Amino acid sequence: MSLTNSYGDVELTSPQALRALAHPVRLALLARLQRHGPATATQLSPHVGATPSVVSWHLRHLASFGLVTDWDGATNKRERWWQAAGKGFRFTMPDDAEGQDAARQLRAEMFALSAEAPVQWSLRDEPRLDPEWQALAGLTDTRFAVTADELRQLEEAIEALLAPYVQRKGGQLPDGARLVRMLRYLLPEPGDDTAAS
């Protein structure tokens, strides 16, 4: 795996790595480590609904694909600490049938994991925001007609626009900054009715 994009994400390229991550517990473990930082299997266990020994097994599996690594910053050396290898992960649809099947499995698990995020946010987090942040939050559902090349260019432009904010370190944050999660789906529609609607 490599950290090649402007976000510092792990790029998944092999079908085996895609399949390894296409598991709800592994995906939840990686998401938890990316969001909350290093932790032990025991600490992660209640957040992913698995025993510490099962969590340890899944973490070792993720480590074999370079998605998580040992964290050596812990003061307690009796427990094994883990950290995410990158801020996030990326993959593109491979050309071969095996890779496409693995990518579809991972994509389906990612959609399932994030499906509840907006509902949970609206119930748990939104009521605790001050009015300024409440007004900025929300959902956009926009349909538009583009070519595949135009959509690729649009996605690259969005990535370039977000990169400076994603790459900020804790000490570089301006006063009043807070974490914001952006869920961005690109869902091309099949058929001949795309341009007409």
Short mmCIF file of N, CA, C and O in Angstrom, two decimals, residues 11-15 18-19 90-108 110-111 152 186 188:
data_model
loop_
_atom_site.label_atom_id
_atom_site.label_comp_id
_atom_site.label_asym_id
_atom_site.label_seq_id
_atom_site.Cartn_x
_atom_site.Cartn_y
_atom_site.Cartn_z
N GLU A 11 -3.73 3.87 -0.42
CA GLU A 11 -4.31 3.49 -1.71
C GLU A 11 -4.39 1.97 -1.79
O GLU A 11 -3.36 1.30 -1.75
N LEU A 12 -5.59 1.43 -1.87
CA LEU A 12 -5.79 -0.01 -1.98
C LEU A 12 -5.79 -0.39 -3.45
O LEU A 12 -6.55 0.18 -4.24
N THR A 13 -4.96 -1.36 -3.81
CA THR A 13 -4.85 -1.73 -5.22
C THR A 13 -5.11 -3.20 -5.49
O THR A 13 -5.52 -3.55 -6.59
N SER A 14 -4.90 -4.06 -4.51
CA SER A 14 -5.06 -5.50 -4.78
C SER A 14 -6.45 -5.98 -4.37
O SER A 14 -7.02 -5.48 -3.39
N PRO A 15 -6.99 -6.95 -5.08
CA PRO A 15 -8.28 -7.53 -4.68
C PRO A 15 -8.24 -8.09 -3.26
O PRO A 15 -9.22 -8.01 -2.53
N LEU A 18 -8.73 -5.25 -0.83
CA LEU A 18 -10.12 -4.79 -0.89
C LEU A 18 -11.02 -5.76 -0.13
O LEU A 18 -11.88 -5.33 0.66
N ARG A 19 -10.82 -7.05 -0.33
CA ARG A 19 -11.62 -8.06 0.37
C ARG A 19 -11.34 -8.03 1.88
O ARG A 19 -12.25 -8.23 2.69
N ARG A 90 -8.34 4.86 -0.05
CA ARG A 90 -8.93 5.08 -1.37
C ARG A 90 -8.77 3.84 -2.21
O ARG A 90 -7.84 3.06 -2.02
N PHE A 91 -9.67 3.68 -3.16
CA PHE A 91 -9.52 2.63 -4.16
C PHE A 91 -10.31 3.04 -5.39
O PHE A 91 -11.24 3.84 -5.30
N THR A 92 -9.90 2.53 -6.53
CA THR A 92 -10.64 2.75 -7.76
C THR A 92 -11.11 1.40 -8.26
O THR A 92 -10.59 0.35 -7.86
N MET A 93 -12.10 1.41 -9.14
CA MET A 93 -12.63 0.17 -9.68
C MET A 93 -11.57 -0.47 -10.58
O MET A 93 -11.17 0.11 -11.58
N PRO A 94 -11.08 -1.65 -10.22
CA PRO A 94 -10.06 -2.33 -11.03
C PRO A 94 -10.61 -2.75 -12.40
O PRO A 94 -11.82 -2.78 -12.62
N ASP A 95 -9.71 -3.13 -13.29
CA ASP A 95 -10.10 -3.56 -14.64
C ASP A 95 -10.52 -5.03 -14.70
O ASP A 95 -11.32 -5.41 -15.54
N ASP A 96 -9.98 -5.85 -13.79
CA ASP A 96 -10.25 -7.29 -13.86
C ASP A 96 -11.49 -7.66 -13.05
O ASP A 96 -11.90 -6.95 -12.13
N ALA A 97 -12.10 -8.79 -13.38
CA ALA A 97 -13.35 -9.23 -12.75
C ALA A 97 -13.18 -9.48 -11.25
O ALA A 97 -14.05 -9.11 -10.46
N GLU A 98 -12.06 -10.10 -10.86
CA GLU A 98 -11.83 -10.38 -9.44
C GLU A 98 -11.73 -9.08 -8.64
O GLU A 98 -12.33 -8.94 -7.57
N GLY A 99 -10.99 -8.11 -9.18
CA GLY A 99 -10.85 -6.82 -8.52
C GLY A 99 -12.16 -6.07 -8.45
O GLY A 99 -12.47 -5.43 -7.44
N GLN A 100 -12.95 -6.13 -9.52
CA GLN A 100 -14.24 -5.45 -9.53
C GLN A 100 -15.18 -6.04 -8.48
O GLN A 100 -15.89 -5.31 -7.80
N ASP A 101 -15.19 -7.37 -8.36
CA ASP A 101 -16.03 -8.02 -7.36
C ASP A 101 -15.62 -7.59 -5.96
O ASP A 101 -16.46 -7.27 -5.12
N ALA A 102 -14.31 -7.57 -5.69
CA ALA A 102 -13.80 -7.16 -4.38
C ALA A 102 -14.14 -5.70 -4.10
O ALA A 102 -14.53 -5.34 -2.99
N ALA A 103 -13.99 -4.83 -5.10
CA ALA A 103 -14.30 -3.41 -4.93
C ALA A 103 -15.78 -3.20 -4.65
O ALA A 103 -16.16 -2.36 -3.83
N ARG A 104 -16.63 -3.96 -5.33
CA ARG A 104 -18.08 -3.84 -5.08
C ARG A 104 -18.43 -4.29 -3.67
O ARG A 104 -19.29 -3.68 -3.03
N GLN A 105 -17.78 -5.34 -3.19
CA GLN A 105 -18.03 -5.78 -1.81
C GLN A 105 -17.64 -4.71 -0.81
O GLN A 105 -18.38 -4.41 0.13
N LEU A 106 -16.47 -4.11 -1.02
CA LEU A 106 -16.01 -3.06 -0.12
C LEU A 106 -16.93 -1.85 -0.20
O LEU A 106 -17.31 -1.27 0.82
N ARG A 107 -17.30 -1.45 -1.40
CA ARG A 107 -18.18 -0.30 -1.56
C ARG A 107 -19.52 -0.53 -0.84
O ARG A 107 -20.03 0.37 -0.17
N ALA A 108 -20.08 -1.74 -0.97
CA ALA A 108 -21.35 -2.05 -0.31
C ALA A 108 -21.21 -1.96 1.21
O ALA A 108 -22.09 -1.42 1.90
N MET A 110 -19.02 -0.13 2.83
CA MET A 110 -18.84 1.28 3.17
C MET A 110 -20.18 2.01 3.18
O MET A 110 -20.45 2.80 4.08
N PHE A 111 -21.02 1.74 2.18
CA PHE A 111 -22.35 2.36 2.15
C PHE A 111 -23.15 1.94 3.38
O PHE A 111 -23.82 2.76 4.01
N ARG A 152 -14.67 13.12 -13.57
CA ARG A 152 -13.33 12.91 -13.05
C ARG A 152 -12.67 14.25 -12.72
O ARG A 152 -12.06 14.42 -11.65
N LEU A 186 -20.71 9.74 -5.27
CA LEU A 186 -20.84 9.95 -6.70
C LEU A 186 -21.61 8.75 -7.22
O LEU A 186 -21.10 7.64 -7.21
N PRO A 188 -23.37 7.72 -10.46
CA PRO A 188 -23.82 7.85 -11.85
C PRO A 188 -25.05 6.98 -12.10
O PRO A 188 -25.16 5.88 -11.57
#
